[in-house]
Amino acid sequence: MFGPLAPQKHVRLIKTFIGSCKQTSGRRCLSASCRSDEDIRRFISENTETVGQQSLTPEVKLRLFTPNCRFWRERPELWPFDDPYWAIYWPGGQALSRYLLDNPAVCRGRTVLDLGSGCGASAIAAKLSGAAHVVANDIDAVAAVATRMNSELNCLEPPVCLTNNMIGSPVEAFDLILLGDMFYDEALATSLHSWLDRCIKTHGTQVLIGDPGRAQFEEHSIRRLLRLLAQFELPESVREENYGLTCSSVWCYCPEL
């Protein structure tokens, strides 16, 4: 589909691929619900590569898209599942995972929800940091399989993987909720704002957010309720992959501000 290209271009191209998938989704008849976990595992194994060294968390290995993967060249309408957001290690998730690994006390002994978990990196970081119980939630069933595979890749027991949409659902008792790169859409950000408020008021949940400073995040009203915890300079390759964004930050949601 894309031909041989420099590795630093891969996120831009995957974003193009995702956009093309959206345009052709009506013609795709297969879905994760129609396939066994074994089939999805085989598909992921055959269409991703194990990477990690060029991220903020080189100690965490993940199966992601690279230019060596088949769907770098295939027509997007041949992609059989929902949009593969799980195949990219987004910069907000990288910062969040780095923060947890650098500050394991944040997770140690706690119940943790990684919301919009994607490839599962933050859930993996939470488990590596000693969390007592970790749930990875993503509405894409393929992401759940990828999370289990990535956990095994890092010699970890996989977290509990849930694929229902938890945003707006009855509030469960978690000590900590993690959100990486979830504020990319204003309507979603507003739904998150309301639901997170209920989580905090009901259970005293701590909420950590990772974001590289996207306009939708910086301009949303939730931004004034956040306290900066850490900022990380992105590796050069990650900067190039993400349109020149130079750093990614971790924030604590403090509705009392």
Short mmCIF file of C-alpha atoms in Angstrom, two decimals:
data_model
loop_
_atom_site.label_atom_id
_atom_site.label_comp_id
_atom_site.label_asym_id
_atom_site.label_seq_id
_atom_site.Cartn_x
_atom_site.Cartn_y
_atom_site.Cartn_z
CA MET A 1 0.00 0.00 0.00
CA PHE A 2 2.70 2.47 1.00
CA GLY A 3 5.89 0.95 -0.41
CA PRO A 4 9.34 1.09 1.25
CA LEU A 5 9.61 4.19 3.46
CA ALA A 6 11.70 5.49 6.34
CA PRO A 7 10.60 4.13 9.76
CA GLN A 8 10.00 7.62 11.17
CA LYS A 9 7.08 8.06 8.77
CA HIS A 10 5.13 5.07 10.05
CA VAL A 11 2.67 6.76 12.41
CA ARG A 12 1.69 9.32 9.77
CA LEU A 13 1.09 6.49 7.35
CA ILE A 14 -0.87 4.41 9.83
CA LYS A 15 -3.06 7.47 10.49
CA THR A 16 -3.65 7.67 6.74
CA PHE A 17 -4.39 3.96 6.73
CA ILE A 18 -6.89 4.39 9.59
CA GLY A 19 -8.60 7.20 7.68
CA SER A 20 -8.86 4.97 4.63
CA CYS A 21 -10.24 2.16 6.78
CA LYS A 22 -13.00 4.47 7.99
CA GLN A 23 -13.98 5.23 4.39
CA THR A 24 -14.18 1.55 3.48
CA SER A 25 -15.54 0.13 6.75
CA GLY A 26 -18.98 -0.41 5.24
CA ARG A 27 -17.50 -2.93 2.83
CA ARG A 28 -15.73 -4.97 5.51
CA CYS A 29 -17.77 -7.99 6.62
CA LEU A 30 -15.38 -9.56 9.10
CA SER A 31 -15.08 -8.43 12.70
CA ALA A 32 -13.27 -9.54 15.82
CA SER A 33 -16.52 -11.01 17.16
CA CYS A 34 -16.55 -13.44 14.22
CA ARG A 35 -13.02 -14.66 14.83
CA SER A 36 -11.54 -16.80 17.58
CA ASP A 37 -8.80 -15.44 19.85
CA GLU A 38 -6.45 -17.93 18.21
CA ASP A 39 -7.21 -16.49 14.76
CA ILE A 40 -6.73 -12.92 15.98
CA ARG A 41 -3.46 -13.87 17.69
CA ARG A 42 -2.22 -15.40 14.46
CA PHE A 43 -3.26 -12.31 12.52
CA ILE A 44 -1.46 -9.98 14.94
CA SER A 45 1.67 -12.15 14.93
CA GLU A 46 1.76 -12.18 11.13
CA ASN A 47 1.06 -8.45 10.69
CA THR A 48 3.10 -6.71 13.41
CA GLU A 49 6.68 -6.60 14.66
CA THR A 50 8.11 -6.53 18.18
CA VAL A 51 9.50 -3.06 18.90
CA GLY A 52 10.32 -0.86 21.87
CA GLN A 53 13.80 0.62 21.78
CA GLN A 54 12.75 3.91 20.13
CA SER A 55 10.08 4.78 22.72
CA LEU A 56 10.12 6.42 26.16
CA THR A 57 9.91 2.92 27.65
CA PRO A 58 12.59 0.81 25.95
CA GLU A 59 12.21 -1.85 28.64
CA VAL A 60 8.66 -2.59 27.43
CA LYS A 61 8.30 -4.69 24.28
CA LEU A 62 5.20 -4.29 22.12
CA ARG A 63 3.83 -5.72 18.90
CA LEU A 64 3.15 -2.74 16.59
CA PHE A 65 2.94 -1.80 12.92
CA THR A 66 6.24 -1.11 11.14
CA PRO A 67 7.16 -0.60 7.48
CA ASN A 68 8.02 -4.30 7.31
CA CYS A 69 4.44 -5.30 7.98
CA ARG A 70 2.11 -6.58 5.28
CA PHE A 71 -0.50 -3.84 5.61
CA TRP A 72 2.11 -1.24 4.83
CA ARG A 73 1.48 -2.24 1.21
CA GLU A 74 -2.01 -3.72 1.17
CA ARG A 75 -5.12 -1.81 0.17
CA PRO A 76 -6.93 -0.57 3.32
CA GLU A 77 -10.21 -2.21 2.31
CA LEU A 78 -8.50 -5.56 2.90
CA TRP A 79 -8.05 -4.76 6.59
CA PRO A 80 -10.57 -7.10 8.28
CA PHE A 81 -11.12 -5.37 11.63
CA ASP A 82 -11.88 -2.01 13.20
CA ASP A 83 -9.34 0.81 12.94
CA PRO A 84 -6.00 -0.40 14.39
CA TYR A 85 -5.33 2.26 17.03
CA TRP A 86 -3.79 -0.52 19.13
CA ALA A 87 -0.96 -0.85 16.58
CA ILE A 88 0.60 2.52 17.53
CA TYR A 89 2.33 3.47 20.77
CA TRP A 90 0.90 6.97 21.10
CA PRO A 91 2.98 9.68 22.85
CA GLY A 92 0.53 10.31 25.71
CA GLY A 93 0.58 6.61 26.56
CA GLN A 94 4.36 6.62 26.37
CA ALA A 95 4.61 9.45 28.91
CA LEU A 96 2.06 7.83 31.21
CA SER A 97 3.85 4.48 31.11
CA ARG A 98 7.23 6.12 31.71
CA TYR A 99 5.84 7.99 34.71
CA LEU A 100 4.46 4.81 36.28
CA LEU A 101 7.73 2.93 35.78
CA ASP A 102 9.67 5.82 37.31
CA ASN A 103 7.22 6.16 40.22
CA PRO A 104 6.05 2.62 41.07
CA ALA A 105 4.50 3.74 44.37
CA VAL A 106 1.72 5.36 42.32
CA CYS A 107 0.45 1.87 41.41
CA ARG A 108 1.84 -0.44 44.06
CA GLY A 109 -0.91 -2.44 45.77
CA ARG A 110 -3.69 -0.51 44.03
CA THR A 111 -6.54 -1.39 41.66
CA VAL A 112 -5.93 0.23 38.29
CA LEU A 113 -8.05 0.84 35.18
CA ASP A 114 -6.31 1.61 31.88
CA LEU A 115 -9.13 3.24 29.90
CA GLY A 116 -8.81 3.18 26.11
CA SER A 117 -5.91 0.81 26.63
CA GLY A 118 -4.91 0.26 22.99
CA CYS A 119 -1.72 -1.79 22.88
CA GLY A 120 -1.87 -2.18 26.68
CA ALA A 121 1.40 -0.39 27.47
CA SER A 122 0.08 1.55 30.48
CA ALA A 123 -1.61 -1.55 31.88
CA ILE A 124 1.71 -3.37 31.48
CA ALA A 125 3.56 -0.53 33.20
CA ALA A 126 1.05 -0.67 36.07
CA LYS A 127 1.61 -4.41 36.50
CA LEU A 128 5.38 -3.95 36.35
CA SER A 129 5.01 -1.29 39.06
CA GLY A 130 3.27 -3.66 41.46
CA ALA A 131 -0.43 -2.92 41.00
CA ALA A 132 -2.63 -5.40 42.87
CA HIS A 133 -5.25 -5.64 40.11
CA VAL A 134 -5.25 -4.16 36.59
CA VAL A 135 -8.10 -3.87 34.12
CA ALA A 136 -7.45 -2.87 30.49
CA ASN A 137 -10.55 -1.48 28.78
CA ASP A 138 -10.81 -0.90 25.03
CA ILE A 139 -13.91 -1.25 22.87
CA ASP A 140 -11.86 -2.99 20.16
CA ALA A 141 -11.67 -6.73 20.84
CA VAL A 142 -8.48 -6.96 18.75
CA ALA A 143 -6.85 -4.48 21.16
CA ALA A 144 -7.73 -6.83 24.02
CA VAL A 145 -5.95 -9.70 22.27
CA ALA A 146 -2.97 -7.44 21.49
CA THR A 147 -2.80 -6.42 25.16
CA ARG A 148 -2.70 -10.05 26.26
CA MET A 149 0.00 -10.82 23.71
CA ASN A 150 2.06 -7.79 24.73
CA SER A 151 1.77 -8.75 28.39
CA GLU A 152 3.06 -12.22 27.62
CA LEU A 153 5.86 -10.65 25.57
CA ASN A 154 6.95 -8.89 28.78
CA CYS A 155 6.65 -12.08 30.87
CA LEU A 156 3.55 -10.85 32.69
CA GLU A 157 0.20 -12.37 33.48
CA PRO A 158 -2.20 -10.37 31.26
CA PRO A 159 -4.56 -7.89 32.91
CA VAL A 160 -8.30 -8.39 32.88
CA CYS A 161 -9.34 -7.17 29.41
CA LEU A 162 -12.84 -5.70 28.99
CA THR A 163 -14.33 -4.52 25.69
CA ASN A 164 -17.52 -2.81 26.86
CA ASN A 165 -17.67 0.99 26.74
CA MET A 166 -17.09 1.93 30.37
CA ILE A 167 -17.43 5.68 29.80
CA GLY A 168 -20.79 6.69 31.21
CA SER A 169 -21.40 3.27 32.76
CA PRO A 170 -22.05 2.76 36.49
CA VAL A 171 -18.92 3.76 38.35
CA GLU A 172 -16.74 0.92 39.60
CA ALA A 173 -14.29 1.23 42.47
CA PHE A 174 -10.78 1.76 41.11
CA ASP A 175 -7.98 3.40 43.05
CA LEU A 176 -6.40 4.74 39.88
CA ILE A 177 -7.62 5.42 36.33
CA LEU A 178 -5.13 5.94 33.51
CA LEU A 179 -5.97 7.77 30.27
CA GLY A 180 -3.39 8.09 27.53
CA ASP A 181 -4.21 10.06 24.36
CA MET A 182 -7.94 10.00 25.06
CA PHE A 183 -8.59 13.72 24.53
CA TYR A 184 -8.43 13.69 20.73
CA ASP A 185 -12.12 14.47 20.24
CA GLU A 186 -14.10 17.24 21.96
CA ALA A 187 -17.30 15.20 22.44
CA LEU A 188 -15.35 12.28 23.90
CA ALA A 189 -13.41 14.63 26.16
CA THR A 190 -16.66 16.09 27.50
CA SER A 191 -18.10 12.60 28.19
CA LEU A 192 -14.88 11.66 29.96
CA HIS A 193 -14.97 14.83 32.05
CA SER A 194 -18.43 14.03 33.44
CA TRP A 195 -17.69 10.34 34.05
CA LEU A 196 -14.35 10.99 35.74
CA ASP A 197 -16.03 13.49 38.06
CA ARG A 198 -18.41 10.73 39.20
CA CYS A 199 -15.53 8.28 39.72
CA ILE A 200 -13.70 10.76 41.91
CA LYS A 201 -16.75 11.82 43.92
CA THR A 202 -17.98 8.24 44.43
CA HIS A 203 -14.74 6.40 45.14
CA GLY A 204 -12.02 9.02 45.58
CA THR A 205 -10.32 7.64 42.47
CA GLN A 206 -7.04 9.21 41.35
CA VAL A 207 -6.96 10.04 37.64
CA LEU A 208 -3.76 10.40 35.60
CA ILE A 209 -3.80 11.68 32.03
CA GLY A 210 -1.04 11.46 29.42
CA ASP A 211 -1.16 13.83 26.45
CA PRO A 212 1.41 15.47 24.15
CA GLY A 213 -0.47 18.77 24.04
CA ARG A 214 -3.01 18.26 21.28
CA ALA A 215 -5.26 21.25 20.60
CA GLN A 216 -8.40 19.33 21.63
CA PHE A 217 -6.81 18.72 25.03
CA GLU A 218 -5.25 22.13 25.59
CA GLU A 219 -8.46 23.97 24.65
CA HIS A 220 -10.90 21.82 26.63
CA SER A 221 -12.32 23.09 29.93
CA ILE A 222 -10.89 20.09 31.78
CA ARG A 223 -7.40 21.50 31.18
CA ARG A 224 -7.73 24.06 33.97
CA LEU A 225 -8.47 21.26 36.44
CA LEU A 226 -5.20 19.45 35.85
CA ARG A 227 -1.95 19.57 37.79
CA LEU A 228 1.27 18.82 35.92
CA LEU A 229 3.17 15.86 37.37
CA ALA A 230 5.87 15.25 34.78
CA GLN A 231 7.00 16.18 31.31
CA PHE A 232 9.13 14.02 29.04
CA GLU A 233 11.06 14.94 25.94
CA LEU A 234 10.07 12.59 23.17
CA PRO A 235 12.80 10.63 21.37
CA GLU A 236 13.66 12.09 17.99
CA SER A 237 11.97 9.28 16.09
CA VAL A 238 8.74 9.76 18.07
CA ARG A 239 8.82 13.50 17.36
CA GLU A 240 9.07 12.84 13.64
CA GLU A 241 6.25 10.31 13.82
CA ASN A 242 3.95 12.80 15.55
CA TYR A 243 4.20 15.92 13.41
CA GLY A 244 6.99 17.53 15.41
CA LEU A 245 5.47 17.31 18.91
CA THR A 246 8.50 17.61 21.15
CA CYS A 247 7.28 16.44 24.54
CA SER A 248 4.49 14.59 26.30
CA SER A 249 3.14 15.26 29.78
CA VAL A 250 1.40 13.51 32.65
CA TRP A 251 -1.32 15.33 34.55
CA CYS A 252 -3.34 14.62 37.68
CA TYR A 253 -7.03 15.48 37.44
CA CYS A 254 -7.97 17.69 40.39
CA PRO A 255 -11.62 18.81 40.07
CA GLU A 256 -11.26 20.90 43.24
CA LEU A 257 -8.93 23.34 41.44
#
